[in-house]
Amino acid sequence: MKDVIEVAVVGGGPTGLMLACELALAGIAVTVFERRREPVQQSRALTLHPRSIEVLALRGWEGPFLERGKPLPTGHFGMLDTRLDFSALDTTFKFTLFISQVVTETLLEERARALGVDIRRGYEIRELRQDADGVDLVGSASGQDFRCRARYGVGADGARSIVRQLAGIRFVGTDTSVTAMLGDVVLAEPPSTPAFSAINARGGIMIVPLGPGLHRVIVFDPERMQVPVKESVTLDELRRSVTRICGSDLGMRDPQWLSRFGNETRIAESYRSGRILLAGDAAHIHFPAGGQGLNVGLQDAMNLGWKLAGVLRDQAPQSLLESYHRERYPVGHALTRNTEAQTALMGCTPSVLALRDLMSGFLKDPALNRSLAERLGAMDVAYPDLELPAPRVEGRLVTALIGKRLPDLELTLLDGVVKRLYSFMHEGKWLLLQLRGGHGPAVQLDPTWRGWTNVVQARLGEDREELRGLSGLLIRPDGHVGWAWA
C-alpha cells in the first residue's frame, strides 16, 4: 500500500530541511527522503549571509544560530585585498555568521522534527512519475523497495539531483574548466592573522580557523588546476601546493577532510515542471566563491514554502506557485554570473593580478563596496508584482515598494509597546500592517486571505524616507512587500 503525503522533499540538506520547516509550519504534511543514513560530518559550507539570518529571524529561529556561530563584519569578493563591509548594510544583522554546515543542518533538523516533519534517512529515489493530481516516487531503503505518492515533489537533492534528471529538466551551463583543493587540517604553524588569504604569481590560498588547532585551507594552484575533479586530493599534494605558494607547509597534518572542487556552472531551465519543483543546488551550481550556495538554497526554500502551502490549502491560485520560478530564477542566474566573475579574479597571471589591484582600489569607494556587499549578502533582491488579486484599498498604491524586502523595523503599537516587525511574521502568514492607528484608508481583503493574514496597527519607530506617507503595507510571509498604499 502506498503512503499518500502532501509534499515529498527529496534531499535532507539545509535547503530540504528549511523547506520542510516552512511547510510544516503551515500545517502541511511533509516527508523528507534523504539517501544518506547519517548526517554529513564534514564542515562543508561555513557562512550564513545577512539575508539568510533575516530569513531565520522571520520565523523566530535565529537565536540558536547566533549562539553557535561567530559574527564577522566583513566578507570577500574573489579574494580581493579590500574586504566587503557588511556593517554598512540596512539590516539588524550587519555581518556574516561563521558557522559550520554541520551545525546549520543539526539546528534545522531539530526544528523540523519539533514541527512534526517525517525525516527518512537511507531512502534513495530511483523512479519518479507525475500526473495531473500528484507524483509517484519509487526507491529503496535498507534493501527493500518502497513506493509513495505525494501531491507535490521537490528536488532539494543537490547538484546531481535525481529528481531534476527524472523530471527531464535541462541543466544548462558550462563544464568544469579549472579545479581547486581544500583541506580541513591541523596546522602547527598557522598564519598570525585569524583569516588569511593571498594570491601571487604562484597561486592563491585562503586559510580560516575552524576550531582549536583545526583550519580550513583552500588552494588555487595553477600547476594542479587541470586535475579532474573526481581525482582524490592527498595530504602530500595539498602540502606541496601550500609550500609552493607560501614558502612553508605551515606544519600541516592530520587531515579531517580533503576535497577537490571545480567551476562547473549550471542552472535549471525551469524551477518547476508540473507538480515537481527544484530548490538549492538541484536548481543551480557554481564555483563556491563568496559562500553563497547554501544561502541561496535557504532563500529558495523560504520563497517556495509559503507559496506551495498557500496553493495546497486553497488560499492562493496556481499563479502564485508559478511565481516561484519567475522570482528565483533571476536570483540563481545572478549567482552564477557573480561566481564566474569571482573565479576569473582568482587567477594568478600578470594580467589578472593587475586587474585585482584595480578592483581592490575600486572597492575602497564606500558606495561600490556597499553595492557589492548587498549583492553578495542577497540584500538587493526585489521581486516583480505577484499575479494575485490586490486588496481593495481606498487609497493610492505605492508601486515603487512592491517586491522589496523590509528590514526588521521597530514598531510602536497603539498601547505604546515597542516590538519588531519580524516578531509578527513567525507564523509564516501575510501581515497587514496599518500605520495610522486604524485611521488610514479602509482595506478589504478577499475572504480567502483572512485566515492567512495577521493584522497589526502600529506606527514606525524610525523615520525612513522610503516609507514616509504610507498608511499601510501588506507584507508577504517572506518579508517582501506585497502591496503598499498611501
Coordinates of N, CA, C and O in Angstrom, one line a residue, residues 42-150:
Q42 N 31.4 16.4 7.6 CA 32.3 17.4 7.2 C 31.8 18.8 7.4 O 30.6 19.0 7.3
S43 N 32.6 19.8 7.7 CA 32.2 21.1 8.0 C 31.5 21.8 6.8 O 30.6 22.6 6.9
R44 N 32.0 21.5 5.5 CA 31.4 22.0 4.3 C 31.2 23.5 4.3 O 32.1 24.2 4.7
A45 N 30.0 24.0 4.0 CA 29.8 25.4 3.9 C 30.0 26.0 5.3 O 29.6 25.4 6.3
L46 N 30.5 27.3 5.4 CA 30.9 27.9 6.6 C 30.2 29.2 6.9 O 30.5 29.9 7.9
T47 N 29.3 29.7 6.0 CA 28.8 31.1 6.1 C 27.3 31.2 6.0 O 26.7 30.6 5.1
L48 N 26.7 31.9 6.9 CA 25.3 32.4 6.7 C 25.4 33.9 6.5 O 26.0 34.7 7.3
H49 N 24.9 34.3 5.3 CA 24.9 35.8 5.0 C 23.7 36.5 5.7 O 22.8 35.9 6.2
P50 N 23.8 37.8 5.7 CA 22.8 38.6 6.4 C 21.4 38.3 6.0 O 20.5 38.2 6.9
R51 N 21.1 38.1 4.7 CA 19.7 37.8 4.4 C 19.2 36.5 4.9 O 18.1 36.3 5.3
S52 N 20.1 35.5 4.9 CA 19.8 34.2 5.5 C 19.4 34.3 7.0 O 18.5 33.6 7.4
I53 N 20.2 35.1 7.7 CA 19.9 35.3 9.1 C 18.5 36.0 9.3 O 17.7 35.6 10.1
E54 N 18.2 36.9 8.4 CA 16.9 37.6 8.4 C 15.8 36.5 8.1 O 14.8 36.6 8.7
V55 N 16.1 35.6 7.2 CA 15.1 34.6 6.9 C 14.8 33.8 8.1 O 13.6 33.4 8.4
L56 N 15.8 33.4 8.8 CA 15.6 32.7 10.1 C 14.9 33.5 11.1 O 14.0 33.0 11.8
A57 N 15.2 34.8 11.2 CA 14.6 35.7 12.1 C 13.1 35.9 11.8 O 12.3 36.2 12.7
L58 N 12.7 35.9 10.5 CA 11.3 36.0 10.2 C 10.5 34.9 10.8 O 9.3 35.1 11.0
R59 N 11.1 33.8 11.2 CA 10.4 32.7 11.8 C 10.8 32.6 13.3 O 10.3 31.6 14.0
G60 N 11.6 33.5 13.8 CA 12.0 33.4 15.2 C 13.0 32.3 15.5 O 13.1 31.9 16.7
W61 N 13.7 31.9 14.5 CA 14.6 30.8 14.7 C 16.1 31.2 14.7 O 17.0 30.3 14.8
E62 N 16.4 32.5 14.7 CA 17.8 32.9 14.6 C 18.7 32.7 15.8 O 19.9 32.5 15.7
G63 N 18.0 32.6 17.0 CA 18.8 32.6 18.3 C 19.8 31.5 18.3 O 21.0 31.8 18.6
P64 N 19.4 30.2 18.1 CA 20.4 29.1 18.3 C 21.6 29.3 17.3 O 22.7 28.9 17.5
F65 N 21.3 29.8 16.1 CA 22.4 30.0 15.1 C 23.3 31.1 15.5 O 24.6 30.9 15.4
L66 N 22.8 32.2 16.1 CA 23.7 33.3 16.6 C 24.5 32.8 17.8 O 25.6 33.2 17.9
E67 N 23.9 31.9 18.6 CA 24.6 31.4 19.8 C 25.8 30.5 19.3 O 26.9 30.5 20.0
R68 N 25.6 29.7 18.2 CA 26.6 28.8 17.8 C 27.6 29.3 16.8 O 28.7 28.8 16.6
G69 N 27.3 30.4 16.1 CA 28.2 31.0 15.1 C 29.0 32.2 15.6 O 28.8 32.7 16.7
K70 N 29.9 32.6 14.8 CA 30.7 33.8 15.1 C 30.5 34.9 14.1 O 30.7 34.7 12.9
P71 N 30.0 36.1 14.5 CA 29.8 37.2 13.6 C 31.1 37.7 13.0 O 32.0 37.9 13.8
L72 N 31.1 37.9 11.7 CA 32.2 38.6 11.0 C 31.8 39.8 10.3 O 30.9 39.6 9.4
P73 N 32.3 41.0 10.5 CA 31.8 42.2 9.9 C 32.1 42.4 8.5 O 31.6 43.3 7.8
T74 N 33.0 41.6 7.9 CA 33.5 41.7 6.6 C 33.4 40.4 5.8 O 33.4 39.3 6.4
G75 N 33.4 40.5 4.5 CA 33.5 39.3 3.6 C 34.4 39.6 2.5 O 35.1 40.7 2.4
H76 N 34.5 38.7 1.5 CA 35.4 38.9 0.4 C 34.7 38.7 -0.9 O 33.7 38.0 -1.0
F77 N 35.2 39.3 -1.9 CA 34.7 39.1 -3.3 C 35.9 38.7 -4.1 O 36.9 39.5 -4.3
G78 N 36.0 37.5 -4.6 CA 37.1 37.0 -5.4 C 38.4 37.0 -4.7 O 39.5 37.1 -5.3
M79 N 38.4 37.0 -3.3 CA 39.6 37.1 -2.5 C 40.4 38.4 -2.8 O 41.6 38.4 -2.6
L80 N 39.7 39.4 -3.1 CA 40.4 40.7 -3.3 C 40.9 41.2 -1.9 O 40.3 40.9 -0.9
D81 N 41.9 42.0 -2.0 CA 42.5 42.5 -0.7 C 41.6 43.4 0.0 O 41.5 43.4 1.3
T82 N 40.8 44.3 -0.7 CA 39.8 45.1 0.0 C 38.6 44.3 0.4 O 37.9 43.8 -0.5
R83 N 38.3 44.2 1.6 CA 37.2 43.4 2.1 C 35.8 44.1 1.9 O 35.8 45.4 1.9
L84 N 34.8 43.4 1.8 CA 33.4 43.9 1.8 C 33.0 44.2 3.2 O 33.1 43.4 4.1
D85 N 32.4 45.4 3.4 CA 32.0 45.9 4.7 C 30.5 45.7 4.9 O 29.7 46.4 4.4
F86 N 30.1 44.6 5.7 CA 28.7 44.3 5.9 C 28.1 45.2 7.0 O 26.9 45.2 7.1
S87 N 29.0 45.9 7.7 CA 28.5 46.8 8.8 C 27.7 48.0 8.2 O 26.9 48.6 9.0
A88 N 27.8 48.2 6.9 CA 27.1 49.4 6.3 C 25.7 49.0 5.8 O 24.9 49.8 5.3
L89 N 25.3 47.7 5.9 CA 24.1 47.2 5.3 C 22.9 47.6 6.2 O 22.9 47.7 7.4
D90 N 21.7 47.8 5.5 CA 20.5 48.1 6.2 C 19.8 46.9 6.7 O 18.8 46.4 6.2
T91 N 20.3 46.4 7.9 CA 19.8 45.2 8.5 C 20.2 45.2 9.9 O 21.1 45.8 10.3
T92 N 19.4 44.4 10.7 CA 19.8 44.2 12.1 C 21.1 43.3 12.2 O 21.9 43.5 13.1
F93 N 21.3 42.5 11.1 CA 22.4 41.6 11.1 C 23.5 42.1 10.2 O 23.6 41.6 9.0
K94 N 24.3 42.9 10.7 CA 25.3 43.6 9.9 C 26.6 42.8 9.8 O 27.7 43.3 10.1
F95 N 26.5 41.5 9.5 CA 27.7 40.6 9.5 C 27.3 39.3 8.7 O 26.2 39.0 8.5
T96 N 28.4 38.6 8.4 CA 28.2 37.2 8.0 C 28.4 36.4 9.3 O 29.1 36.8 10.2
L97 N 27.7 35.2 9.3 CA 27.9 34.4 10.5 C 28.7 33.2 10.1 O 28.4 32.4 9.3
F98 N 29.9 33.0 10.8 CA 30.8 31.9 10.6 C 30.2 30.7 11.3 O 30.3 30.7 12.6
I99 N 29.7 29.7 10.6 CA 29.0 28.6 11.3 C 29.1 27.4 10.3 O 28.9 27.5 9.1
S100 N 29.5 26.3 10.9 CA 29.7 25.1 10.1 C 28.4 24.5 9.6 O 27.3 24.6 10.2
Q101 N 28.4 24.0 8.3 CA 27.2 23.4 7.8 C 26.6 22.3 8.7 O 25.4 22.0 8.7
V102 N 27.5 21.6 9.3 CA 27.1 20.5 10.3 C 26.2 21.1 11.3 O 25.1 20.5 11.6
V103 N 26.5 22.2 11.9 CA 25.7 22.9 12.9 C 24.4 23.4 12.3 O 23.3 23.2 12.9
T104 N 24.5 24.0 11.1 CA 23.3 24.5 10.4 C 22.3 23.4 10.2 O 21.1 23.5 10.5
E105 N 22.8 22.3 9.7 CA 21.9 21.1 9.4 C 21.3 20.6 10.7 O 20.1 20.2 10.8
T106 N 22.1 20.5 11.7 CA 21.7 20.0 13.0 C 20.5 20.8 13.6 O 19.5 20.3 14.0
L107 N 20.7 22.1 13.5 CA 19.7 23.0 14.1 C 18.4 23.0 13.2 O 17.3 23.0 13.8
L108 N 18.5 22.9 11.9 CA 17.4 22.9 11.1 C 16.6 21.5 11.2 O 15.4 21.5 11.2
E109 N 17.4 20.5 11.4 CA 16.7 19.2 11.6 C 16.0 19.1 12.9 O 14.9 18.6 13.0
E110 N 16.6 19.7 14.0 CA 15.9 19.8 15.3 C 14.6 20.6 15.1 O 13.6 20.2 15.7
R111 N 14.6 21.7 14.4 CA 13.4 22.5 14.2 C 12.4 21.7 13.4 O 11.2 21.7 13.7
A112 N 12.8 21.0 12.4 CA 11.9 20.2 11.5 C 11.2 19.1 12.3 O 10.0 19.0 12.2
R113 N 12.0 18.4 13.1 CA 11.4 17.3 13.9 C 10.4 17.9 15.0 O 9.4 17.3 15.2
A114 N 10.8 19.1 15.5 CA 9.8 19.7 16.5 C 8.5 20.1 15.9 O 7.5 20.1 16.5
L115 N 8.6 20.4 14.6 CA 7.4 20.7 13.8 C 6.6 19.5 13.3 O 5.6 19.7 12.6
G116 N 7.2 18.3 13.5 CA 6.5 17.1 13.1 C 6.8 16.6 11.7 O 6.1 15.8 11.2
V117 N 7.9 17.1 11.2 CA 8.4 16.6 9.8 C 8.8 15.2 9.9 O 9.6 14.8 10.9
D118 N 8.4 14.3 9.0 CA 8.8 12.9 8.9 C 10.1 12.9 8.1 O 10.1 13.1 6.9
I119 N 11.3 12.6 8.7 CA 12.6 12.6 8.1 C 13.0 11.1 8.0 O 13.1 10.4 9.0
R120 N 13.2 10.7 6.7 CA 13.5 9.3 6.5 C 14.9 9.2 5.9 O 15.1 9.6 4.7
R121 N 15.9 8.7 6.6 CA 17.2 8.6 6.2 C 17.4 7.2 5.6 O 16.8 6.2 6.0
G122 N 18.4 7.1 4.6 CA 18.7 5.8 3.9 C 17.6 5.5 2.9 O 17.5 4.4 2.4
Y123 N 16.9 6.5 2.4 CA 15.9 6.3 1.3 C 16.4 6.9 0.0 O 16.7 8.1 0.0
E124 N 16.6 6.1 -1.0 CA 17.1 6.6 -2.3 C 16.0 6.4 -3.3 O 15.4 5.4 -3.5
I125 N 15.8 7.5 -4.0 CA 14.8 7.6 -5.1 C 15.4 7.1 -6.4 O 16.4 7.5 -6.8
R126 N 14.6 6.2 -7.1 CA 15.1 5.7 -8.4 C 14.2 6.0 -9.5 O 14.6 6.2 -10.7
E127 N 12.9 6.1 -9.2 CA 11.9 6.4 -10.3 C 11.0 7.5 -9.8 O 10.7 7.6 -8.6
L128 N 10.5 8.3 -10.7 CA 9.5 9.4 -10.4 C 8.6 9.6 -11.6 O 9.1 9.7 -12.7
R129 N 7.4 9.6 -11.3 CA 6.4 9.9 -12.4 C 5.3 10.8 -11.8 O 5.0 10.8 -10.7
Q130 N 4.8 11.7 -12.7 CA 3.8 12.6 -12.2 C 2.6 12.6 -13.2 O 2.7 12.2 -14.4
D131 N 1.4 12.9 -12.7 CA 0.2 13.1 -13.5 C -0.4 14.4 -13.0 O 0.2 15.2 -12.3
A132 N -1.7 14.6 -13.4 CA -2.3 15.9 -13.1 C -2.6 16.1 -11.6 O -2.8 17.2 -11.2
D133 N -2.6 15.0 -10.9 CA -3.0 15.1 -9.5 C -1.9 14.9 -8.5 O -2.1 15.2 -7.3
G134 N -0.7 14.4 -8.9 CA 0.3 14.1 -8.0 C 1.6 13.5 -8.6 O 1.7 13.4 -9.8
V135 N 2.4 13.0 -7.7 CA 3.7 12.5 -8.1 C 3.9 11.1 -7.4 O 3.6 11.0 -6.2
D136 N 4.3 10.1 -8.2 CA 4.6 8.8 -7.6 C 6.1 8.7 -7.5 O 6.9 8.9 -8.5
L137 N 6.6 8.2 -6.4 CA 8.1 8.0 -6.2 C 8.3 6.6 -5.9 O 7.6 5.9 -5.1
V138 N 9.4 6.0 -6.5 CA 9.8 4.6 -6.2 C 11.3 4.6 -5.9 O 12.1 5.3 -6.5
G139 N 11.6 3.9 -4.8 CA 13.0 3.8 -4.4 C 13.3 2.7 -3.6 O 12.5 1.7 -3.5
S140 N 14.4 2.7 -2.8 CA 14.8 1.6 -2.0 C 15.3 2.2 -0.6 O 15.8 3.3 -0.6
A141 N 15.1 1.4 0.4 CA 15.5 1.7 1.8 C 15.8 0.4 2.5 O 15.0 -0.5 2.5
S142 N 17.1 0.3 3.0 CA 17.5 -0.9 3.7 C 17.3 -2.2 2.9 O 16.9 -3.2 3.4
G143 N 17.6 -2.0 1.5 CA 17.5 -3.2 0.7 C 16.0 -3.5 0.2 O 15.8 -4.5 -0.5
Q144 N 15.1 -2.8 0.7 CA 13.7 -3.0 0.3 C 13.1 -1.9 -0.5 O 13.4 -0.7 -0.3
D145 N 12.3 -2.3 -1.5 CA 11.7 -1.3 -2.4 C 10.6 -0.6 -1.6 O 10.0 -1.1 -0.7
F146 N 10.4 0.7 -1.9 CA 9.2 1.4 -1.3 C 8.6 2.3 -2.4 O 9.3 2.7 -3.4
R147 N 7.3 2.6 -2.2 CA 6.6 3.5 -3.1 C 5.8 4.5 -2.3 O 5.3 4.1 -1.2
C148 N 5.7 5.7 -2.8 CA 4.8 6.6 -2.1 C 4.2 7.6 -3.2 O 4.7 7.7 -4.3
R149 N 3.1 8.2 -2.8 CA 2.5 9.2 -3.7 C 2.4 10.5 -2.9 O 2.0 10.5 -1.7
A150 N 2.7 11.6 -3.6 CA 2.6 12.9 -3.0 C 1.9 13.8 -3.9 O 1.8 13.7 -5.1

